[in-house]
Tab-separated table of C-alpha atoms and ligand atoms in Angstrom:
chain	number	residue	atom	x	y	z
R	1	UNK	CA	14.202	5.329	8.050
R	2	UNK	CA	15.298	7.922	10.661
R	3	UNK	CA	14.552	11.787	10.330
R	4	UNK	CA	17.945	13.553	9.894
R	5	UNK	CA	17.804	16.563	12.147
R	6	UNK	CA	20.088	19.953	11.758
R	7	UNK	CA	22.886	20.514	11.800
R	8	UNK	CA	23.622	17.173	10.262
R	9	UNK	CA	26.298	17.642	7.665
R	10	UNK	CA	24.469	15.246	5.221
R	11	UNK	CA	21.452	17.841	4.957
R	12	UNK	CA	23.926	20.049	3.432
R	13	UNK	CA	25.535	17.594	0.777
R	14	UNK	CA	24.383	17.411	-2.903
R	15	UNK	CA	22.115	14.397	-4.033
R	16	UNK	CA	22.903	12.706	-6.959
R	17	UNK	CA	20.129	11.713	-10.104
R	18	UNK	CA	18.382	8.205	-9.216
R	19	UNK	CA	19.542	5.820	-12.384
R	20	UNK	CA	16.470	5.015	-14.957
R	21	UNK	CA	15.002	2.123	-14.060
R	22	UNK	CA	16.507	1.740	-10.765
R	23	UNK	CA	13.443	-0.826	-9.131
R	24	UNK	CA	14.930	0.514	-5.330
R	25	UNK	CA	13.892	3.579	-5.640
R	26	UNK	CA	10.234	2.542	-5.964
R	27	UNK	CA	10.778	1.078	-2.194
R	28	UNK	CA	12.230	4.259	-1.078
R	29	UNK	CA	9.505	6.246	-2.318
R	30	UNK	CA	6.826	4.405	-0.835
R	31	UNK	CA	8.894	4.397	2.712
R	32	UNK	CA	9.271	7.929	2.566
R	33	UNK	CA	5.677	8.419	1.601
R	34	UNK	CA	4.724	6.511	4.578
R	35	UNK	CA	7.309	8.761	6.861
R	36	UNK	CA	5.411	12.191	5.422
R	37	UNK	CA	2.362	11.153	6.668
R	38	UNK	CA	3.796	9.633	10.252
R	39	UNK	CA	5.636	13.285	10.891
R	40	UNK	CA	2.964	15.072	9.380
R	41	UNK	CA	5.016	17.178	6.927
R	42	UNK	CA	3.850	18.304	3.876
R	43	UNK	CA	7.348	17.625	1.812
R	44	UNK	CA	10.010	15.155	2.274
R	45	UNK	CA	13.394	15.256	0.431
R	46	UNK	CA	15.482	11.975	0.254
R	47	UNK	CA	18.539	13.669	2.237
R	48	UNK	CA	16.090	14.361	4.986
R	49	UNK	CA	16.186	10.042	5.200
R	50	UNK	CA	20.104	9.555	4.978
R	51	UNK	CA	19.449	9.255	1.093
R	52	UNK	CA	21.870	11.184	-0.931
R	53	UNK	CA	19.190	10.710	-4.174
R	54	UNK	CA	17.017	13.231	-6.108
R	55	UNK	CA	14.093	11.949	-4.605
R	56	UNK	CA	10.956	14.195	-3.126
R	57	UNK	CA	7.697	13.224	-2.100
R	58	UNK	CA	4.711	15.725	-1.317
R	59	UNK	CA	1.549	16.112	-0.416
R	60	UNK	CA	0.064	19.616	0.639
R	61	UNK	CA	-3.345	17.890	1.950
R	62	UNK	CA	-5.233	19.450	-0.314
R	63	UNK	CA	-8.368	18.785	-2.428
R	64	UNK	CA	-8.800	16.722	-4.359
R	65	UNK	CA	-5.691	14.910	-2.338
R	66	UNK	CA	-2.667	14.246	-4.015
R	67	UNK	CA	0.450	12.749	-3.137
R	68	UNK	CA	3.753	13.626	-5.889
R	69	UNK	CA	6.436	11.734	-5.881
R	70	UNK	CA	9.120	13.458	-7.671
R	71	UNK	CA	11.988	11.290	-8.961
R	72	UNK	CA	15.262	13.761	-10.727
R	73	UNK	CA	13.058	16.546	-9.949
R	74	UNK	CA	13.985	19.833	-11.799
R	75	UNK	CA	12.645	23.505	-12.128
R	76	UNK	CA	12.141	24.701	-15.484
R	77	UNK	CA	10.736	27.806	-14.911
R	78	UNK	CA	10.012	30.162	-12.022
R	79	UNK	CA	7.416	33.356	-12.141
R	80	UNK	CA	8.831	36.800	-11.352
R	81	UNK	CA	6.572	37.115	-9.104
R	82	UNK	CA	7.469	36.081	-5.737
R	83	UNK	CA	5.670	35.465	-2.413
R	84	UNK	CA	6.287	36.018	1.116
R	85	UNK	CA	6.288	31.814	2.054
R	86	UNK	CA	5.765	31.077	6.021
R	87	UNK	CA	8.642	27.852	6.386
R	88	UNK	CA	9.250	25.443	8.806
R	89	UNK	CA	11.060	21.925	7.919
R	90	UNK	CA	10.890	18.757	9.589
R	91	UNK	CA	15.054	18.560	9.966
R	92	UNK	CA	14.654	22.008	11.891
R	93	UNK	CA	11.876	20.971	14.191
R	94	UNK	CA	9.874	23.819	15.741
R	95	UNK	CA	11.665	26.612	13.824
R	96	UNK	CA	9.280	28.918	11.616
R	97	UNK	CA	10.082	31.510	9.599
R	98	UNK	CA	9.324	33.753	6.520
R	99	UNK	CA	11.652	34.244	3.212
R	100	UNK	CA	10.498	35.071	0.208
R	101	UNK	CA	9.822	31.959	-2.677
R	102	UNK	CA	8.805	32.230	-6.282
R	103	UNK	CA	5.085	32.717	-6.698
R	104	UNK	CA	5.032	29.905	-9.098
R	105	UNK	CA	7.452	27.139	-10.770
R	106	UNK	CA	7.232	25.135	-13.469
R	107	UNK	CA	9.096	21.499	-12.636
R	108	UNK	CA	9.885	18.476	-14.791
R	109	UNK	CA	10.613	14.619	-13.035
R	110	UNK	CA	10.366	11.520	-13.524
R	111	UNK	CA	7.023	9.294	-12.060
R	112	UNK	CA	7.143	5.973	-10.446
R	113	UNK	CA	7.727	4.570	-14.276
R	114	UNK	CA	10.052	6.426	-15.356
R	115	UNK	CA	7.781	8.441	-17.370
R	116	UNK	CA	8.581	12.299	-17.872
R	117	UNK	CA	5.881	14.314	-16.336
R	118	UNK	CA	6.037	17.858	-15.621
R	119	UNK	CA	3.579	20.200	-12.983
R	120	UNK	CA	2.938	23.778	-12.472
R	121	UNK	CA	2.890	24.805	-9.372
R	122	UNK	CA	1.020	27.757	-7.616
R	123	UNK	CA	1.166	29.270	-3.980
R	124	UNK	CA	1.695	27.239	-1.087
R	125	UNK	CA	2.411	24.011	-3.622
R	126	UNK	CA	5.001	26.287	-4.747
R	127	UNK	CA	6.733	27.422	-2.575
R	128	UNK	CA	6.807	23.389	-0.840
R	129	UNK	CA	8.090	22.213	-3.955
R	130	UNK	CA	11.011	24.886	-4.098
R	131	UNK	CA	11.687	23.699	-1.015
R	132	UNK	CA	12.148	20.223	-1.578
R	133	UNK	CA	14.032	20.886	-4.198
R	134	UNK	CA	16.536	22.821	-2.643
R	135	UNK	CA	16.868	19.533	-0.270
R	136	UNK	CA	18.362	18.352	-2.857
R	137	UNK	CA	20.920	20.454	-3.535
R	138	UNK	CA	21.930	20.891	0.348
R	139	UNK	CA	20.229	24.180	0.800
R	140	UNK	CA	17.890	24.486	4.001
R	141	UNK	CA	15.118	27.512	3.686
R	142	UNK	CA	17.399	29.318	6.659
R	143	UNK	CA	19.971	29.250	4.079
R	144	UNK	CA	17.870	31.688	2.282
R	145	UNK	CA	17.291	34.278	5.326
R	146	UNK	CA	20.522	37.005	5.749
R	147	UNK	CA	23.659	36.154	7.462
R	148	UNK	CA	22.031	37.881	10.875
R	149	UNK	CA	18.735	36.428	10.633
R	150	UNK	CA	19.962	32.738	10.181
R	151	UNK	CA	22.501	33.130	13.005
R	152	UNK	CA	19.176	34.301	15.397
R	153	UNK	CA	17.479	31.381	13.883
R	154	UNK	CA	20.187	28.772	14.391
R	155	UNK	CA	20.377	30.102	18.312
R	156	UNK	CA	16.880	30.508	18.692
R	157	UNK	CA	16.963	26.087	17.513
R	158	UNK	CA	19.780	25.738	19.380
R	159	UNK	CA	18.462	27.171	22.686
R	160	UNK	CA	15.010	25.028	22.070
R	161	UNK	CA	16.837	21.999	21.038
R	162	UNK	CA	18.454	22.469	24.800
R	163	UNK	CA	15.274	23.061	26.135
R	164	UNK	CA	13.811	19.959	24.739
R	165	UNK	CA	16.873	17.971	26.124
R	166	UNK	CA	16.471	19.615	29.670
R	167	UNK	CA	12.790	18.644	29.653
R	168	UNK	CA	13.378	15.027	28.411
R	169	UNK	CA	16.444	14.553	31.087
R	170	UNK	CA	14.140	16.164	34.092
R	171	UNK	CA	11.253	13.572	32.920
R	172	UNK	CA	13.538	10.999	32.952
R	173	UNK	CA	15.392	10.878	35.868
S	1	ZN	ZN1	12.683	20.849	4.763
């Protein structure tokens, strides 16, 4: 499993609802389980993998810890309310910035037996699982921020990314 890194077109495809039952996903959950901890994310959405599934896994390091792994995750409800949410994403490496996210959202899935569960989720747990979510559906949180501040975002990555290559090339000659 490889990180898939903007502007990859497959981050901005639609995933498609794992089958019931389907015992490959179980792998796949686990692996990407294993990845969120390695890149020290707090979210990880299947696309994010090459995996065009509705598959999320989480874990916000709080406490008590706990690790969800979402399968055909869906939102069910979403407060008024919203928050201002502080983002950065693993496919957009260094990038941070602020939009605003639904103070809190109810959301149904499926656990690792197939069993409907659903969660309520507050603040930052939120905002990571509206996040994810959106993974899903091909929509990155720049996509959120207006037409001007994206394009400054996407330069600002850009101009790192090149940066990053410079400094790899200049180490490596
Ligand atoms: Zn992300």
């Amino acid at each position: 499993m490889e990180l898939i890194k903007y502007p990859n077109p497959i981050l901005s495809k639609k995933c498609t609802n794992v089958e019931i039952g389907d015992p490959e996903i179980l792998d796949v959950l686990n692996m990407m389980s294993q990845k969120l901890y390695e890149w020290e994310g707090a979210g990880l959405a299947a696309p994010q993998v090459g995996i065009l599934k509705r598959v999320v896994v989480i874990d916000i390091r709080s406490e008590p810890k706990r690790l969800y792994k979402l399968i055909n995750p869906k939102i069910i409800w979403k407060s008024e309310e919203m928050v201002e949410s502080q983002e950065g994403c693993l496919s957009l490496p260094i990038l941070k910035d602020t939009i605003l996210r639904h103070e809190s959202v109810g959301v149904e899935y499926l656990d690792e037996k197939f069993q409907r569960q659903e969660v309520t989720a507050t603040g930052f747990l939120s905002c990571c699982m509206q996040h994810e979510l959106d993974h899903l559906d091909g929509i990155l949180y720049i996509d959120h921020l207006s037409k001007l501040k994206k394009s400054i975002a996407i330069k600002r990555f850009n101009k790192l990314q090149e940066e990053k290559n410079h400094e790899y090339e200049l180490n490596n000659e």
